[in-house]
Each structure stands twice: as C-alpha cells, then as structure tokens.
Amino acid sequence: MSEPPLIEVEDLNVSFPGRGGLTRAVRGASFSLGRERLGIVGESGSGKSTTGWALLGLVPRPGIVTARRMSLSGTDLLSLGESDWQSLRGRRMSMVMQDPKYSLNPVLRVGRQIQETYRLHHRSSAAEARRHALAMLEAVRIRDADQVFHLYPHQLSGGMGQRVMIAMMLIAEPDLLIADEPTSALDVTVQNQVLRILDDLVTVRGMGLIFISHNLTIVSSFCDRVLVMYGGRIVEECKADELDRAKHPYTRALIRAAPSLASYQPELSVVVRDPEWLA
Amino acid sequence: MIEVSNLAVTFRNGGRPVHAVRGVSFSVAEGETFGIVGESGSGKSTVLKAVAGLCATAGPSLTINGAAMGAKRSKAERRLMQFVFQDPYGSLHPRQTVDDMLREPLLIHGVTGVDAKVAEALADVGLEPQHRFRFPHQLSGGQRQRMAIARALILRPRILLLDEPTSALDVSIQAEILNLLSRLRRGYQLTSILVSHDLAVVAHLCSRIAIMQQGLLVEMLDVESLRRGQAKEAYTLELIAASRGYARAGQVTGSLLPAGKGSDMAGLARAVAVESRPGPSQGSGRD
C-alpha cells in the first residue's frame, strides 16, 4: 500500500480580473510532489510564485483559483474554508519568501517571533517555547543562538535573516515547505549553506520541498525534479540532472542565454519567443 | 588609462570607523574591461564609487589618463566617465520621460544638436522611437536598463562604470544587455570597470578580474585562469566552486550539535549534523 503523494495538483488555473480583462497567471498546471525537492524555474511573470501561493490558499484578492484537483496528502484543498486553511498553514505547509527583511516583523526580537509561531501551533509554556525556538535556531546552524535570539531583524545579515525565517517556518514541523527564491538575496557562499539546511531537512525529516527559483544552475544542481514555467504554463518537466538535455525550445533557449564560467561564447543567444508555446 | 593606487575609503558609523576599502591598487588599460568580484560588503561597489568621485577617499589615489583626480572634479573630468547602476528603476527619475532624462546631461554640458543626439542614443541601445516619451514605469526592466545605458553613453564618455548592471534582470534579458554592452564597448572604444557578484557575467565581459573580500583585493586573475579554476587563494576557489552550483555532499563548517535536552528539534539538529558529513552513500565531493 502506498501513501498518497504529498501534493497533487491537476489543471490549476489562477487568474486576476482587471480592467484589461482576465489576466491568466497560471494556466492548466498539473504536477505532483512526493517527499522530494521539486524545482520550479521560470522568468518573472511566469506564474511560479503564484503557483506557490495557490497551494497555500494565499492568492490575493480578487484572484480566482480553480483546479480539477488540488490535495495535500489526500486532503482536498479546494473545498477548504478560511479557518481550515489556517489550521493547515504553518502546521502542514509553510512558505519561505525571498527577502527576510520584508518577512520578519522589524519591531520584535527574532526569538519572540519564533516562539510565537511555536505557541500558535503547540500548547506550551513560554519556557518550553523558548527552548524549542533556541533548538531550532541551532538546527539552522546559527552558532550563538542565545545571542541571535535577542536581536532585532535589522541587526541580522542577509544569510542570518534567511536562516531565522527558515527556523520560524520549520518550528511547526510542516510536511511541505515552499521556498520562493530563498537564496536570491544571498551571496553565493551563504547561498550554499542555506541550500544545505534545506537539503538536510528533506533527507532527514522526509519533508517535501518546492523550490522556486529563476536560477537554472542552482535548480539543476539542488533539486530532484524540475518544472519549467513559461507564461503560466508548465512547458517542461524533467529530472534536474537532465536539464541540460531539455527538449522544450524555451528551456533550451534559457540554458543557452546564461553566460557560462566554463566556456566563452562571444555572443550570448537571445530567447526568441514563439507564440506557439502559449497555444 | 585608469590607475588606482592604495585606495582607502573609510566611513563613519556612529563614530566607529568602518574601513570599506583598505589599500586597493590596480590599473586598467585603454579599451580594457576590468572586473571586480566579491560578496556584499566586500567594498567592490565602493571602489567604483571612489573612481567615479562619488565618495571621499583617504588621500589622492587615482589618476586617469595621467592626471591626478582630486576630491572635486571639473565638468570635463566628470564627462569623461559615466555610471550605470544596478537597479534600473531606482536610478531613473519616476516623473521624467526618457527624453527628459537623456536631454539633461547634454544641457548640463552645453552640447548642441540635442534632438538628433537623443534619437541616436535611443537607436544605439535598441530602443524604439516610440519609447522616447515614456516614463520609467511604462518600460520593462530590460528597457529601463537600456535607457540607463543610453543616458551614460550620450555624452560619449571614455570610461563606463558598471555596477551590477544585470543582476536585477531575468537570464534572457541579461543576455540581451550583455550582448548590447559588448557591442557598444567595441563601437565606442570604451574602457570599463564592471562590478558584479556573478562570476559568469564577469568572465563573459572582462579580461582581467580582481577578487575582493572585506575591503581587500585578495587576488587578481586573467579570465583564462578563472575559467580553468586556477586560483591561488582559498577564497577565490570557494567562490568558483559556489558559482558552479550546489554540491550535494560537502563539508559542514562549524559544530551544530546543540546542547540537546531531549527535544525533538535537538534530535533533528543532531540528525542533520550526522547526515551532512560526507559519507560513502553520498556523491562525490565538490566538483
């Protein structure tokens, strides 16, 4: 007997009504996720973040989400009311945003914010929450957790801030983490440390991870499987280490457009967009 | 063309001195594109600002074309070099049209034939005539950066200073801007300094590359050695390895064993620590 996949999405559509008619941000996306690292790549405006929001029920108004099927470990997500979503978010699934500067409360010490998340999901005393928060900070490799606990977000470096965010998202022990460009604001060496933390959480805890990024190098080296999005559609799905053998012309053009450290091409090839891709 | 010797820049932060750049020396030959790579806080942008005369330096340390540059620059000296910034939206005036912004430098420097020059500058960077009377918010990110490049080049500078010109752009747009920059560089015979955190971008445009860390110039490389990964300094090697992507099995720095008190989170941390040591089950080390 096999357990149902963590996430099953079939024919997901997200659209935003506006003056110029309906803007279709996600068009007919279908995918499933097990306990693995799934990468979503695409350019800005391709609908990759919107897909993440839709999974968390966070598509802002007046966005319209429709799907034939959207479920988390067998639980239907489409019929949920707002309070049902509240009980899933944080506890079952969580999201790490791009920039820690904007996702942390600037006037609260980080320790207090992490503690608050813990107490929201577990009945516990303040002391116990504090102990868990400290342990979590250590788990995301913050060396002097005791000190960081008492800092305000502006006192943290970018990499440190992102770790605090991850700690906060993971303290409720979700089954699914959606990381939306978690490393784009970070330096390359720090980037790899954050990736390692995420990697370990997937392998050790068996968490499912959706990793949204525009960086092909990172996605192909970090994830197990990759979805390539273009104009709201999933144009290609492949194994991450086979990304260089991608078939869709858009994916291939994207790969060729990136300058490479290994070899020099005098003229970078430019992505020529084919309206057929959206047909 | 550009000679920087022992450049030092110190800021004051609440009375405490912050040494942003500590004794950096390099020279850029005529027509060369020189790259500076480093992480945030390494002082790479500050070097560029100091060259442009946008921040005070400790003592004279810059000569351009044999002439020493003082703290205060003359109009002619300012015209000699132009700057392209990272964020194309932040560096354009939101209430001015493309035309206004391209006109202004010409007026300041008393150049004649403004109309023709603006039209030519737009064509040069691949913008259409209909973009001329648009506001920045009506342009896409790539178009904005083209606009910023047009503004920098309209005075026909000899030197172009580029501060992360493509890091706010998508890969496909980045390719267009990089192609544009290499074409213009040939056409205008520009000498330029490119600052970036992206090794691949720097290797694409530059012939020599300086690596900076904490205000110091750690290492100077030519592009061939960079591509082959032949660096001497450990920090440079680390940067090169990191920019090749994520290596599944790697070394963990520092101890992350918490003072476990039986909590499940401490257990997780312990498991993480064990798991992330390079083991036989994992792939090869860093590539």
XYZ file of C-alpha atoms in Angstrom:
566
model
C 0.000 0.000 0.000
C 1.481 3.285 -0.994
C 0.593 6.532 0.691
C -0.855 9.277 -1.494
C 1.634 11.834 -2.831
C 2.133 14.863 -0.605
C 0.739 17.250 -3.166
C -1.412 16.501 -6.162
C -2.391 19.303 -8.500
C -4.431 18.843 -11.623
C -5.311 21.605 -14.071
C -4.648 24.533 -11.754
C -5.711 27.923 -13.085
C -5.184 31.243 -11.361
C -6.462 34.427 -12.919
C -6.814 38.025 -11.880
C -9.664 40.135 -13.238
C -8.576 43.613 -14.199
C -9.500 46.499 -16.435
C -7.999 44.800 -19.469
C -9.932 41.596 -18.869
C -8.751 38.444 -17.157
C -5.007 38.044 -16.615
C -4.247 34.361 -16.512
C -1.256 33.941 -14.222
C -1.302 30.133 -14.097
C -2.843 28.123 -16.908
C -3.642 24.471 -16.505
C -0.706 23.438 -14.327
C -0.619 19.814 -13.201
C 2.034 18.193 -11.065
C 2.544 16.039 -8.023
C 5.081 16.085 -5.246
C 6.396 13.343 -3.039
C 8.963 13.695 -0.297
C 11.475 15.253 -2.651
C 12.938 18.510 -3.903
C 10.858 19.860 -6.738
C 12.215 22.927 -8.520
C 10.059 25.428 -10.369
C 12.004 27.673 -12.741
C 10.858 30.469 -14.984
C 11.259 34.146 -15.601
C 9.487 36.886 -13.685
C 5.810 36.787 -14.506
C 5.827 33.113 -15.459
C 3.470 32.212 -12.623
C 5.879 30.279 -10.442
C 5.244 32.248 -7.247
C 1.502 32.343 -7.918
C 1.528 28.550 -8.066
C 3.131 28.547 -4.615
C 0.522 30.936 -3.240
C -2.301 28.881 -4.678
C -1.054 25.801 -2.818
C -1.189 27.753 0.436
C -4.528 29.379 -0.348
C -2.831 32.748 -0.309
C -3.703 34.074 -3.756
C -4.583 37.706 -3.040
C -7.991 39.087 -3.880
C -9.545 39.329 -6.414
C -7.591 36.356 -7.778
C -9.612 33.332 -8.830
C -8.231 29.844 -8.229
C -9.757 26.863 -9.979
C -8.481 23.335 -10.356
C -9.797 19.917 -11.123
C -7.910 18.584 -8.152
C -5.618 20.025 -5.522
C -4.831 17.937 -2.479
C -2.359 17.635 0.356
C -1.762 14.007 1.425
C -5.215 13.132 0.160
C -6.977 16.097 1.836
C -8.907 18.111 -0.707
C -7.719 21.712 -0.623
C -10.330 23.145 -2.961
C -13.258 22.875 -0.573
C -11.477 24.433 2.401
C -12.845 27.445 4.236
C -10.608 30.153 5.628
C -10.404 28.589 9.100
C -9.488 25.210 7.594
C -6.684 26.874 5.669
C -5.491 28.496 8.889
C -5.166 25.114 10.540
C -3.145 23.748 7.614
C -0.809 26.665 7.115
C 2.235 26.536 9.311
C 1.398 23.122 10.748
C 1.213 21.171 7.484
C 2.775 23.513 4.961
C 4.748 26.684 5.069
C 6.460 29.169 2.825
C 9.829 30.931 2.943
C 9.893 34.164 0.993
C 12.693 35.769 -0.918
C 13.743 38.609 1.302
C 13.986 38.122 5.063
C 13.969 41.883 5.523
C 10.350 42.097 4.488
C 9.049 38.921 6.042
C 10.181 39.445 9.625
C 8.494 41.850 11.976
C 11.012 44.686 12.335
C 9.965 45.719 15.833
C 10.040 42.323 17.526
C 13.128 40.396 18.563
C 13.549 37.328 16.378
C 13.396 34.914 19.304
C 9.989 36.227 20.268
C 8.730 35.785 16.697
C 9.855 32.177 16.547
C 8.405 31.454 19.975
C 5.113 32.963 18.908
C 4.920 30.630 15.926
C 5.588 27.654 18.154
C 2.940 28.593 20.695
C 0.424 29.146 17.934
C 0.705 25.517 16.946
C 1.535 23.782 20.212
C 0.062 24.186 23.678
C 3.122 25.008 25.658
C 4.579 27.221 28.335
C 6.703 30.216 27.415
C 9.793 28.486 28.732
C 9.196 25.422 26.632
C 8.563 27.512 23.512
C 11.788 29.332 24.185
C 13.695 26.091 24.455
C 12.260 24.870 21.156
C 12.990 28.162 19.450
C 16.615 28.033 20.587
C 16.988 24.447 19.419
C 15.509 25.379 16.066
C 17.938 28.271 15.648
C 20.731 25.828 16.307
C 19.251 23.401 13.812
C 19.528 26.009 11.071
C 23.185 26.471 12.021
C 23.132 29.702 13.868
C 26.153 29.417 16.050
C 25.350 31.571 19.038
C 21.627 31.052 19.128
C 21.416 32.604 22.588
C 22.619 35.924 21.254
C 20.704 35.871 17.986
C 17.553 35.118 19.951
C 17.641 38.618 21.398
C 18.417 40.513 18.191
C 16.080 42.580 16.066
C 15.785 41.700 12.362
C 17.767 44.757 11.242
C 20.740 43.523 13.246
C 20.954 40.336 11.201
C 22.887 39.830 7.986
C 21.009 38.558 4.933
C 22.058 34.939 5.376
C 21.315 35.012 9.084
C 17.898 36.561 8.437
C 17.038 33.859 5.938
C 18.021 31.182 8.442
C 15.806 32.778 11.069
C 12.954 32.724 8.546
C 13.547 29.063 7.838
C 13.676 28.326 11.564
C 10.369 30.095 12.038
C 8.733 28.226 9.189
C 10.007 24.868 10.366
C 9.262 25.089 14.057
C 5.737 23.862 13.471
C 7.244 20.926 11.574
C 5.344 21.180 8.288
C 5.265 18.321 5.788
C 5.665 20.701 2.911
C 7.885 23.738 2.582
C 7.503 26.110 -0.333
C 10.663 28.157 -0.702
C 10.167 31.126 -3.013
C 13.584 32.306 -4.196
C 15.014 31.625 -0.720
C 18.587 32.300 -1.763
C 18.351 35.004 -4.410
C 19.121 37.806 -1.997
C 22.161 36.000 -0.600
C 25.834 35.784 -1.516
C 26.922 32.612 -3.306
C 28.798 31.092 -0.401
C 25.947 31.779 2.031
C 23.528 30.511 -0.595
C 25.076 27.081 -0.434
C 24.845 26.975 3.354
C 21.127 27.727 3.218
C 20.648 25.118 0.498
C 22.421 22.574 2.664
C 19.997 23.218 5.514
C 17.032 22.709 3.194
C 18.657 19.625 1.708
C 19.127 18.064 5.135
C 15.566 18.802 6.131
C 14.311 16.907 3.112
C 16.602 13.911 3.564
C 16.395 13.682 7.353
C 12.805 14.662 8.038
C 11.294 13.474 4.793
C 9.802 16.860 4.152
C 8.549 17.804 0.696
C 10.136 20.890 -0.769
C 9.021 23.108 -3.612
C 11.931 25.279 -4.587
C 11.001 28.275 -6.719
C 13.890 29.992 -8.457
C 14.972 31.728 -11.624
C 18.484 30.336 -11.315
C 18.957 27.299 -13.541
C 22.356 26.407 -12.127
C 21.055 26.147 -8.588
C 17.889 24.295 -9.515
C 19.653 21.749 -11.682
C 22.260 21.031 -9.033
C 19.970 21.109 -5.994
C 16.592 19.652 -6.924
C 15.453 16.152 -7.860
C 12.895 17.180 -10.427
C 12.261 20.448 -12.264
C 9.184 22.113 -13.712
C 9.841 24.850 -16.245
C 7.137 27.515 -16.403
C 6.508 29.960 -19.191
C 3.587 32.364 -19.378
C 1.673 30.482 -16.683
C 2.128 27.079 -18.257
C 4.331 24.200 -17.265
C 6.152 23.728 -20.547
C 8.524 21.041 -19.416
C 9.044 18.596 -16.598
C 12.285 16.695 -16.268
C 14.810 15.264 -13.870
C 17.045 18.021 -12.550
C 20.296 16.427 -13.671
C 18.884 16.008 -17.153
C 18.027 19.683 -17.516
C 20.864 20.162 -19.990
C 19.127 17.645 -22.239
C 15.808 19.512 -22.039
C 13.536 19.200 -25.043
C 11.343 22.277 -24.989
C 12.770 25.130 -27.110
C 12.137 27.624 -24.307
C 14.125 25.638 -21.751
C 16.941 25.166 -24.210
C 16.982 28.868 -25.067
C 17.084 29.778 -21.370
C 20.041 27.488 -20.785
C 21.914 28.913 -23.739
C 21.191 32.515 -22.735
C 23.102 32.187 -19.456
C 26.784 33.045 -19.658
C 28.919 30.156 -18.561
C 32.038 30.184 -16.473
C 33.371 27.103 -18.201
C 33.353 28.291 -21.792
C 33.176 31.552 -23.686
C 30.738 32.393 -26.416
C 31.237 35.881 -27.876
C 27.550 36.452 -28.448
C 25.002 35.092 -25.995
C 21.967 33.632 -27.668
C 18.786 35.559 -27.039
C 15.486 33.881 -26.225
C 13.238 34.210 -29.247
C 9.695 33.738 -28.021
C 7.301 31.659 -30.030
C 3.566 32.411 -29.563
C 3.044 28.690 -30.159
C 4.372 27.987 -26.651
C 1.258 29.544 -25.171
C -1.160 27.987 -27.616
C 44.039 54.753 -18.579
C 42.843 54.286 -15.002
C 45.424 53.976 -12.260
C 44.276 53.213 -8.745
C 46.959 53.062 -6.101
C 46.453 52.236 -2.489
C 42.855 53.383 -2.446
C 41.298 53.551 1.009
C 37.771 54.533 1.920
C 36.562 54.829 5.478
C 33.000 55.542 6.548
C 31.903 56.518 9.998
C 29.107 54.590 11.542
C 28.023 56.186 14.809
C 31.550 57.422 15.475
C 33.000 53.995 14.752
C 35.182 53.897 11.621
C 34.272 51.280 9.009
C 37.116 50.526 6.630
C 35.174 49.764 3.468
C 38.209 49.688 1.187
C 41.673 49.070 2.615
C 44.503 49.792 0.232
C 43.393 48.573 -3.174
C 45.632 49.067 -6.230
C 45.021 48.173 -9.851
C 45.287 49.679 -13.281
C 43.017 49.416 -16.285
C 44.474 49.783 -19.768
C 42.763 51.713 -22.527
C 39.931 49.718 -24.083
C 40.067 47.042 -21.398
C 37.132 45.806 -19.335
C 38.226 45.184 -15.784
C 36.078 43.098 -13.458
C 35.707 43.284 -9.706
C 34.010 40.368 -7.961
C 33.092 40.000 -4.328
C 30.271 39.335 -1.941
C 28.141 42.010 -0.351
C 30.195 44.182 1.956
C 33.469 43.395 0.202
C 33.875 47.008 -0.875
C 33.565 46.382 -4.610
C 30.902 48.997 -5.225
C 32.737 51.470 -3.016
C 35.816 51.139 -5.225
C 33.657 52.003 -8.212
C 32.106 54.962 -6.417
C 35.529 56.229 -5.412
C 36.687 56.042 -9.037
C 33.596 57.991 -10.077
C 34.258 60.577 -7.360
C 31.056 59.718 -5.532
C 32.679 59.132 -2.178
C 35.554 60.675 -0.290
C 38.829 58.781 -0.290
C 41.694 58.977 2.159
C 44.298 60.916 0.193
C 44.892 61.080 -3.552
C 44.992 57.626 -5.052
C 43.524 57.896 -8.533
C 44.999 59.013 -11.834
C 43.097 58.949 -15.085
C 44.982 59.414 -18.330
C 47.961 60.532 -16.293
C 46.067 63.287 -14.481
C 45.506 63.006 -10.738
C 41.870 63.240 -9.720
C 41.088 65.442 -6.749
C 38.142 65.326 -4.433
C 36.337 67.886 -6.549
C 36.049 67.154 -10.234
C 35.734 69.593 -13.081
C 32.912 69.256 -15.595
C 35.282 67.837 -18.202
C 36.541 65.244 -15.730
C 33.006 64.240 -14.874
C 32.074 63.940 -18.514
C 34.947 61.524 -19.021
C 33.235 58.766 -17.078
C 29.667 57.685 -16.633
C 27.929 55.272 -14.328
C 25.305 52.550 -14.832
C 23.661 51.391 -11.616
C 22.241 48.072 -10.523
C 18.593 48.889 -10.126
C 17.283 50.388 -13.343
C 14.085 51.516 -11.679
C 15.744 53.203 -8.722
C 18.217 55.062 -10.884
C 15.670 56.656 -13.220
C 13.585 59.659 -12.241
C 9.970 58.457 -11.950
C 8.462 61.751 -13.100
C 10.703 62.325 -16.112
C 10.306 60.846 -19.555
C 13.104 59.056 -21.364
C 13.530 62.200 -23.448
C 13.910 64.461 -20.368
C 16.493 62.175 -18.854
C 18.582 61.886 -21.996
C 18.385 65.621 -22.619
C 19.582 66.682 -19.185
C 23.256 65.650 -19.403
C 23.528 67.271 -22.829
C 22.127 70.540 -21.499
C 24.378 70.486 -18.441
C 27.436 70.069 -20.600
C 26.264 72.564 -23.219
C 26.238 70.100 -26.094
C 24.448 71.191 -29.250
C 22.243 69.135 -31.561
C 20.297 67.683 -28.661
C 17.395 66.242 -30.630
C 19.498 64.248 -33.036
C 21.754 63.004 -30.239
C 18.813 61.742 -28.172
C 17.387 59.888 -31.164
C 20.776 58.392 -31.929
C 21.321 57.287 -28.325
C 17.973 55.500 -28.292
C 18.752 53.699 -31.533
C 22.184 52.761 -30.201
C 20.791 50.819 -27.254
C 18.000 49.228 -29.261
C 15.069 51.314 -28.027
C 12.357 52.338 -30.474
C 11.471 55.992 -31.211
C 8.088 55.450 -29.548
C 9.848 54.832 -26.203
C 11.190 58.357 -26.196
C 8.267 59.969 -24.416
C 7.539 57.199 -21.975
C 8.015 57.273 -18.223
C 10.179 54.655 -16.489
C 7.137 52.780 -15.163
C 5.970 52.281 -18.742
C 9.163 50.426 -19.641
C 10.125 46.835 -18.853
C 13.177 46.065 -16.722
C 15.360 45.400 -19.749
C 14.213 48.577 -21.466
C 14.948 50.580 -18.323
C 18.466 49.242 -18.190
C 18.900 50.082 -21.882
C 17.711 53.570 -21.038
C 20.261 53.849 -18.208
C 22.998 52.756 -20.608
C 21.827 55.286 -23.219
C 21.991 58.041 -20.612
C 25.509 57.021 -19.654
C 26.731 56.939 -23.231
C 25.058 60.051 -24.589
C 27.998 62.229 -23.507
C 30.434 59.927 -25.315
C 32.459 59.108 -22.193
C 35.804 57.328 -22.449
C 35.124 55.320 -19.329
C 31.991 53.404 -18.387
C 31.495 52.239 -14.813
C 29.058 49.366 -14.421
C 27.721 48.412 -11.001
C 25.892 45.061 -11.247
C 24.190 46.098 -14.489
C 22.289 42.850 -14.972
C 21.673 41.403 -11.520
C 18.088 42.690 -11.358
C 17.189 41.126 -14.705
C 15.990 37.724 -15.903
C 18.533 35.484 -17.638
C 17.033 36.052 -21.077
C 17.062 39.842 -20.648
C 20.525 39.654 -19.112
C 21.763 38.006 -22.320
C 20.395 40.910 -24.372
C 22.001 43.535 -22.131
C 25.347 41.706 -22.056
C 25.325 41.488 -25.857
C 24.477 45.182 -26.034
C 27.326 46.057 -23.671
C 29.900 44.099 -25.637
C 28.725 45.647 -28.900
C 28.795 49.213 -27.513
C 32.158 48.656 -25.907
C 33.611 47.863 -29.328
C 31.753 50.684 -31.088
C 32.664 53.377 -28.584
C 36.101 52.002 -27.657
C 35.167 52.167 -24.017
C 37.358 51.448 -21.067
C 35.180 49.977 -18.353
C 35.096 48.607 -14.870
C 32.393 46.039 -14.165
C 31.407 45.171 -10.634
C 29.376 42.036 -10.079
C 28.844 39.154 -7.715
C 28.266 36.818 -10.654
C 31.487 35.172 -11.811
C 29.981 34.003 -15.101
C 28.894 37.531 -16.049
C 32.282 38.973 -15.173
C 34.091 36.237 -17.094
C 31.875 36.944 -20.076
C 32.816 40.620 -20.351
C 36.190 41.066 -18.675
C 39.757 40.175 -19.498
C 41.161 40.637 -16.001
C 39.319 40.111 -12.762
C 40.023 41.260 -9.224
C 38.539 39.348 -6.296
C 37.701 41.429 -3.249
C 36.945 40.382 0.299
C 36.408 42.621 3.305
C 37.837 45.703 1.634
C 40.994 43.994 0.407
C 41.928 42.916 -3.065
C 42.534 39.226 -2.470
C 43.614 38.097 -5.885
C 43.967 39.261 -9.474
C 43.295 36.771 -12.252
C 43.081 36.784 -16.009
C 39.910 35.359 -17.436
C 41.552 32.159 -18.706
C 42.765 31.141 -15.272
C 39.370 31.951 -13.850
C 37.652 29.705 -16.376
C 40.079 26.891 -15.645
C 39.645 27.459 -11.922
C 43.337 28.181 -11.471
C 43.226 30.457 -8.498
C 45.708 30.557 -5.662
C 43.603 31.952 -2.865
C 41.247 29.663 -0.988
C 38.539 32.319 -1.051
C 38.615 32.586 -4.837
C 38.412 28.817 -5.165
C 35.452 28.825 -2.822
C 33.692 31.430 -4.949
C 34.350 29.477 -8.124
C 33.059 26.252 -6.573
C 29.980 28.022 -5.232
C 29.112 29.564 -8.573
C 29.149 26.151 -10.232
C 26.064 25.243 -8.265
C 25.196 23.225 -5.228
C 27.340 20.228 -4.401
C 25.224 17.572 -2.729
C 27.876 16.216 -0.418
C 30.065 18.777 1.192
C 31.829 19.782 4.292
C 29.911 21.248 7.152
C 31.516 24.216 8.773
C 31.329 24.602 12.489
C 29.604 22.457 15.039
C 25.877 22.410 15.063
C 25.330 19.965 17.837
C 23.017 21.750 20.195
C 23.011 21.222 23.896
C 20.237 18.704 23.408
C 17.739 18.378 26.205
C 15.747 15.631 24.655
C 13.602 17.887 22.497
C 12.724 16.601 19.071
C 14.221 19.678 17.465
C 17.522 18.968 19.112
C 17.200 15.462 17.784
C 16.659 16.863 14.337
C 19.701 19.050 14.613
C 21.764 16.072 15.684
C 20.474 14.012 12.810
C 21.245 16.854 10.462
C 24.758 17.052 11.770
C 25.357 13.361 11.255
C 23.704 13.252 7.892
C 25.575 16.135 6.384
C 29.017 14.743 6.991
C 30.360 13.388 3.725
C 29.551 9.730 3.765
C 30.035 6.869 1.333
C 26.360 6.961 0.403
C 26.628 10.447 -0.955
C 28.049 11.504 -4.275
C 31.433 12.953 -4.976
C 32.638 15.968 -3.059
C 32.811 19.402 -4.528
C 33.334 19.255 -8.224
